[in-house]
CSV table of C-alpha atoms and ligand atoms in Angstrom, one decimal:
chain,number,residue,atom,x,y,z
B,28,MET,CA,-27.6,-12.1,20.8
B,29,LYS,CA,-26.1,-15.4,19.3
B,30,PRO,CA,-23.3,-14.8,16.9
B,31,PRO,CA,-23.7,-16.4,13.3
B,32,SER,CA,-22.4,-19.8,13.1
B,33,SER,CA,-19.5,-19.0,10.2
B,34,LEU,CA,-18.3,-16.6,13.0
B,35,GLU,CA,-18.5,-19.1,15.4
B,36,GLU,CA,-16.6,-21.4,13.2
B,37,LEU,CA,-14.0,-19.0,12.7
B,38,ILE,CA,-13.4,-18.3,16.5
B,39,GLU,CA,-13.3,-22.2,17.0
B,40,ALA,CA,-10.6,-22.7,13.9
B,41,LEU,CA,-8.2,-19.9,15.5
B,42,ARG,CA,-8.1,-21.8,18.7
B,43,CYS,CA,-6.0,-24.4,16.9
B,44,LEU,CA,-2.8,-21.7,17.2
B,45,PRO,CA,-0.6,-22.1,20.2
B,46,GLY,CA,-1.5,-20.2,23.2
B,47,VAL,CA,-4.8,-18.9,22.1
B,48,GLY,CA,-7.8,-19.7,24.0
B,49,PRO,CA,-11.5,-18.7,23.4
B,50,LYS,CA,-11.2,-14.9,24.4
B,51,ALA,CA,-8.3,-14.7,22.3
B,52,ALA,CA,-9.8,-16.3,19.4
B,53,GLN,CA,-12.8,-14.1,19.8
B,54,ARG,CA,-10.8,-10.7,19.8
B,55,MET,CA,-9.0,-12.0,16.8
B,56,ALA,CA,-12.0,-13.0,14.8
B,57,PHE,CA,-13.8,-9.5,15.5
B,58,HIS,CA,-10.5,-7.9,14.8
B,59,LEU,CA,-10.4,-9.3,11.2
B,60,LEU,CA,-14.1,-9.0,10.3
B,61,GLN,CA,-14.3,-5.2,11.7
B,62,ARG,CA,-11.5,-3.4,11.3
B,63,ASP,CA,-9.0,-5.4,8.9
B,64,LYS,CA,-10.7,-7.2,6.1
B,65,PRO,CA,-7.6,-6.7,3.7
B,66,GLY,CA,-5.7,-8.4,6.5
B,67,ALA,CA,-8.3,-11.3,6.8
B,68,HIS,CA,-7.7,-11.7,2.8
B,69,ARG,CA,-3.9,-11.7,3.0
B,70,LEU,CA,-4.1,-14.1,5.9
B,71,THR,CA,-6.4,-16.4,4.0
B,72,ASN,CA,-4.2,-16.3,0.7
B,73,ALA,CA,-0.9,-16.5,2.6
B,74,LEU,CA,-2.1,-19.8,4.6
B,75,ALA,CA,-3.8,-21.3,1.3
B,76,ARG,CA,-0.4,-20.7,-0.8
B,77,ALA,CA,1.8,-22.3,2.2
B,78,LEU,CA,-0.3,-25.2,2.5
B,79,GLN,CA,-0.3,-25.7,-1.0
B,80,SER,CA,3.4,-25.1,-2.0
B,81,ILE,CA,5.2,-26.1,1.3
B,82,ARG,CA,6.7,-30.0,1.5
B,83,ARG,CA,9.4,-31.6,3.1
B,84,CYS,CA,13.2,-31.5,1.5
B,85,ALA,CA,13.9,-34.7,-0.1
B,86,ARG,CA,17.3,-34.7,1.8
B,87,CYS,CA,17.1,-32.9,5.4
B,88,ASN,CA,13.1,-33.4,5.7
B,89,SER,CA,12.7,-29.6,6.9
B,90,PHE,CA,10.3,-27.6,4.9
B,91,ALA,CA,10.8,-26.7,1.4
B,92,GLU,CA,9.3,-25.4,-1.8
B,93,GLU,CA,11.5,-27.5,-4.4
B,94,GLU,CA,12.6,-31.0,-4.1
B,95,LEU,CA,15.6,-29.6,-2.0
B,96,CYS,CA,15.3,-26.8,0.7
B,97,ALA,CA,17.4,-23.6,0.3
B,98,LEU,CA,19.9,-24.6,2.8
B,99,CYS,CA,20.5,-28.1,1.3
B,100,ALA,CA,20.7,-26.4,-2.3
B,101,SER,CA,23.1,-23.9,-1.2
B,102,PRO,CA,26.9,-24.5,-2.5
B,103,ARG,CA,27.9,-22.4,0.7
B,104,ARG,CA,26.8,-24.7,3.3
B,105,ASP,CA,29.3,-27.2,4.7
B,106,ALA,CA,27.6,-30.8,4.1
B,107,SER,CA,30.1,-32.4,6.4
B,108,LEU,CA,28.5,-30.7,9.5
B,109,LEU,CA,25.2,-32.2,10.3
B,110,CYS,CA,22.8,-30.8,12.9
B,111,VAL,CA,20.0,-33.2,13.9
B,112,VAL,CA,17.0,-31.4,15.0
B,113,GLU,CA,13.4,-32.4,16.1
B,114,ARG,CA,11.5,-30.1,13.8
B,115,PRO,CA,11.4,-27.5,11.1
B,116,SER,CA,11.1,-24.8,13.7
B,117,ASP,CA,14.3,-25.8,15.2
B,118,VAL,CA,16.1,-25.4,11.9
B,119,ALA,CA,14.6,-21.7,12.0
B,120,ALA,CA,15.8,-21.2,15.5
B,121,PHE,CA,19.5,-22.3,14.6
B,122,GLU,CA,19.3,-20.0,11.5
B,123,ARG,CA,18.3,-17.0,13.5
B,124,LEU,CA,21.7,-17.5,15.4
B,125,GLY,CA,23.6,-16.9,12.1
B,126,SER,CA,26.7,-18.9,13.1
B,127,PHE,CA,26.2,-22.5,11.8
B,128,ARG,CA,27.4,-23.3,8.4
B,129,GLY,CA,26.5,-26.8,8.1
B,130,VAL,CA,23.1,-28.6,7.1
B,131,TYR,CA,20.4,-30.0,9.1
B,132,HIS,CA,18.5,-33.3,9.5
B,133,VAL,CA,15.0,-33.0,10.8
B,134,LEU,CA,13.8,-36.1,12.7
B,135,GLY,CA,10.5,-35.2,12.6
B,136,GLY,CA,10.0,-36.2,16.3
B,137,VAL,CA,11.8,-38.1,19.0
B,138,LEU,CA,11.6,-41.7,20.3
B,139,SER,CA,8.5,-42.1,22.2
B,140,PRO,CA,7.4,-45.8,23.0
B,141,LEU,CA,4.5,-44.9,24.8
B,142,ASP,CA,3.1,-42.7,21.6
B,143,GLY,CA,4.4,-45.7,19.4
B,144,VAL,CA,7.3,-43.4,17.8
B,145,GLY,CA,10.3,-46.2,17.4
B,146,PRO,CA,13.3,-45.6,15.2
B,147,ASP,CA,11.2,-46.5,11.9
B,148,GLN,CA,8.7,-43.6,12.5
B,149,LEU,CA,11.6,-41.3,12.6
B,150,ASN,CA,13.3,-42.6,9.4
B,151,LEU,CA,16.5,-43.0,11.3
B,152,ALA,CA,18.0,-45.2,8.7
B,153,ARG,CA,18.1,-42.0,6.2
B,154,LEU,CA,19.8,-40.3,9.0
B,155,LEU,CA,22.6,-43.1,9.4
B,156,GLU,CA,23.0,-42.8,5.9
B,157,ARG,CA,23.8,-39.1,5.8
B,158,CYS,CA,26.2,-39.4,8.7
B,159,ALA,CA,28.5,-41.7,6.8
B,160,GLY,CA,30.0,-38.9,4.8
B,161,ALA,CA,29.9,-36.5,7.9
B,162,ALA,CA,32.8,-35.1,9.9
B,163,GLU,CA,30.6,-34.0,12.9
B,164,VAL,CA,27.1,-34.8,13.7
B,165,ILE,CA,25.6,-32.3,16.5
B,166,LEU,CA,22.7,-33.8,18.0
B,167,ALA,CA,20.4,-30.8,19.0
B,168,LEU,CA,17.3,-32.1,20.4
B,169,GLY,CA,15.1,-30.8,23.1
B,170,THR,CA,16.5,-31.5,26.6
B,171,HIS,CA,12.9,-33.4,27.9
B,172,ALA,CA,13.6,-36.9,28.4
B,173,GLU,CA,12.5,-38.3,25.0
B,174,GLY,CA,15.1,-35.9,23.5
B,175,GLU,CA,17.8,-37.2,25.8
B,176,ALA,CA,16.9,-40.7,24.9
B,177,THR,CA,16.8,-40.2,21.3
B,178,ALA,CA,20.5,-38.6,21.5
B,179,THR,CA,21.7,-41.4,23.5
B,180,TYR,CA,20.2,-43.8,20.9
B,181,ILE,CA,21.4,-42.0,17.9
B,182,ALA,CA,25.2,-41.9,19.5
B,183,GLN,CA,24.9,-45.6,20.0
B,184,ARG,CA,24.2,-46.4,16.3
B,185,LEU,CA,27.1,-44.1,15.3
B,186,ARG,CA,29.9,-45.5,17.6
B,187,GLY,CA,32.4,-46.8,15.3
B,188,LYS,CA,31.6,-44.3,12.8
B,189,PRO,CA,34.3,-41.9,11.9
B,190,ALA,CA,32.1,-38.9,12.4
B,191,ARG,CA,32.8,-36.9,15.7
B,192,VAL,CA,29.3,-37.0,17.5
B,193,THR,CA,28.4,-33.9,19.8
B,194,ARG,CA,25.4,-32.6,21.7
B,195,LEU,CA,24.7,-29.2,22.9
B,196,ALA,CA,26.3,-28.0,26.1
B,197,ARG,CA,24.3,-28.3,29.3
B,198,GLY,CA,23.0,-25.1,30.5
B,199,LEU,CA,19.9,-25.4,28.5
B,200,PRO,CA,16.8,-25.3,30.7
B,201,ALA,CA,16.1,-28.9,31.5
B,202,GLY,CA,12.7,-30.1,29.7
B,203,SER,CA,12.5,-27.6,27.3
B,204,ASP,CA,12.1,-27.7,23.4
B,205,LEU,CA,14.7,-25.6,21.6
B,206,GLU,CA,12.4,-23.2,19.7
B,207,TYR,CA,11.5,-21.6,23.0
B,208,VAL,CA,15.0,-21.0,24.2
B,209,ASP,CA,16.7,-17.6,24.0
B,210,GLU,CA,19.5,-16.9,21.6
B,211,ILE,CA,22.2,-16.4,24.0
B,212,THR,CA,21.8,-19.5,26.0
B,213,MET,CA,21.3,-21.5,22.6
B,214,GLN,CA,24.6,-19.7,21.0
B,215,ARG,CA,26.5,-20.4,24.2
B,216,ALA,CA,25.2,-24.4,24.1
B,217,PHE,CA,26.1,-24.3,20.9
B,218,GLU,CA,29.7,-22.9,21.0
B,219,GLY,CA,30.2,-25.3,23.8
B,220,ARG,CA,29.0,-28.4,22.6
B,221,VAL,CA,30.4,-31.6,24.0
B,222,ASN,CA,31.6,-35.0,22.6
B,223,LEU,CA,29.2,-37.9,23.1
L,23,LIG,ZN1,17.2,-29.9,3.0
């Protein structure tokens, strides 16, 4: 029997999630409709609310519900320590460590000339402005080639500026995105950061 088309559509939509293939998507769709309709409603409402209320922080470009995110708005964070990351999920990964007291700057990607991503697409001008008042700029980008190239580019642009420029210690798995690195490895890489 052919499933109704709205069910097919749901299965197809669930496949936008990372790591979800056709089988897993089908299992999720049947689970929600057969066994957990309240869960399905909660999911729909939470997703709709998040899509509507989450925007980018005017200062650091991470996720926010107000003009500034909770971290930029907090008087307890040290604005002279600036940690540069690729994505909002990297901010979440650092916050899970619980040891960083500074603020972040989310690039929104890394330099990738082949994909047409240059310094203008990453809004690097804004980062350089923020670095002017920083004591330390920590380049915490992925260890893939584009992440390394982006860190080198930013370090060059900051040469001669008063801020100390550091990067995470080697020891992170090569070619990895930070959000998939375990917390102990990340903590070590963070504590052992080196000057650039
Ligand atoms: Zn912010």
